[in-house]
C-alpha cells in the first residue's frame, strides 16, 4: 500500500545537517516514529516526502528551512533580566534552557550574557537549517 494523506505510518529515520552532522536518529532511540500523514504531527516537508512510499522502502531527501522548521527569525531573540534566573545559575553561551512564560513552557538557547540581562534565542534549534533525512517506512495502515 502506498502512503497517502490520512494513512498512519511508522518510520525509522536519520536526520543530518548538510555538513553530515547527525541531529536525530530513531535507530539510536530504539523505536520508530509513528504519525498520521498530513495531520500536522510532523513538519510538512517530512510528511510530504513519505507520500507514495511503501512499507520497507527507504528514501533520502533534503528539506529547505521553509519545508522544515522555518527560517531563523531575528525577532525571536528576547532579552530577559538576569534576575529572572536563580543567583547560582551558571550561564553558558549556546546552552539550552527550559522555562515558563506567558504562553507556557519553552526552550531557548542562551545567545548572549550581559551584566544585567540575558539574550535568549527562542527559535527552534533546527530553524534556518537545510535538513537531510534517510527514511525507511516500517509500516503503513489506514
Short mmCIF file of N, CA and C in Angstrom, two decimals, residues 6-7 20 32 34 36 39 51 58 71 76-77 86 90 92 94 114 123 127 132 136 139 142:
data_model
loop_
_atom_site.label_atom_id
_atom_site.label_comp_id
_atom_site.label_asym_id
_atom_site.label_seq_id
_atom_site.Cartn_x
_atom_site.Cartn_y
_atom_site.Cartn_z
N UNK A 6 -3.55 10.89 5.35
CA UNK A 6 -4.51 10.23 6.22
C UNK A 6 -4.06 8.87 6.69
N UNK A 7 -3.06 8.29 6.03
CA UNK A 7 -2.53 7.00 6.47
C UNK A 7 -1.70 7.16 7.74
N UNK A 20 26.87 16.86 7.34
CA UNK A 20 26.92 15.46 7.75
C UNK A 20 26.70 15.23 9.23
N UNK A 32 10.56 3.34 16.40
CA UNK A 32 10.12 4.10 15.23
C UNK A 32 9.33 5.33 15.68
N UNK A 34 5.84 7.23 14.82
CA UNK A 34 4.56 6.98 14.18
C UNK A 34 3.76 8.28 14.09
N UNK A 36 0.29 10.34 11.65
CA UNK A 36 -0.74 10.33 10.61
C UNK A 36 -0.31 11.33 9.54
N UNK A 39 -1.42 15.28 8.97
CA UNK A 39 -2.16 15.75 10.14
C UNK A 39 -1.49 16.91 10.86
N UNK A 51 4.93 10.44 1.29
CA UNK A 51 3.79 10.12 0.43
C UNK A 51 4.29 9.36 -0.79
N UNK A 58 13.05 2.71 1.43
CA UNK A 58 13.93 3.71 2.02
C UNK A 58 14.12 4.84 1.03
N UNK A 71 12.65 29.62 8.52
CA UNK A 71 13.90 30.39 8.58
C UNK A 71 14.10 30.93 10.00
N UNK A 76 12.90 36.67 17.20
CA UNK A 76 12.75 35.65 18.25
C UNK A 76 13.86 35.74 19.30
N UNK A 77 14.75 36.71 19.16
CA UNK A 77 15.75 36.95 20.20
C UNK A 77 15.09 37.82 21.26
N UNK A 86 17.89 32.01 38.89
CA UNK A 86 18.39 31.88 40.27
C UNK A 86 19.80 32.45 40.34
N UNK A 90 24.33 28.95 36.29
CA UNK A 90 25.56 29.10 35.52
C UNK A 90 25.20 29.26 34.05
N UNK A 92 25.81 29.56 30.15
CA UNK A 92 26.75 29.06 29.16
C UNK A 92 26.22 29.45 27.79
N UNK A 94 25.25 29.34 24.21
CA UNK A 94 24.95 28.17 23.39
C UNK A 94 24.21 27.09 24.16
N UNK A 114 24.98 39.33 29.37
CA UNK A 114 25.39 40.69 29.68
C UNK A 114 25.35 40.87 31.20
N UNK A 123 14.16 30.76 18.74
CA UNK A 123 13.95 29.99 17.51
C UNK A 123 14.05 28.50 17.82
N UNK A 127 15.63 25.62 13.14
CA UNK A 127 15.20 26.70 12.24
C UNK A 127 16.39 27.23 11.46
N UNK A 132 18.69 17.00 6.06
CA UNK A 132 18.74 15.79 5.23
C UNK A 132 18.18 14.63 6.04
N UNK A 136 13.07 5.19 6.37
CA UNK A 136 12.58 3.87 6.00
C UNK A 136 11.17 3.74 6.54
N UNK A 139 5.90 0.59 8.52
CA UNK A 139 4.54 0.11 8.34
C UNK A 139 3.62 1.22 7.87
N UNK A 142 -4.35 2.27 7.27
CA UNK A 142 -5.37 3.31 7.02
C UNK A 142 -5.92 3.87 8.31
#
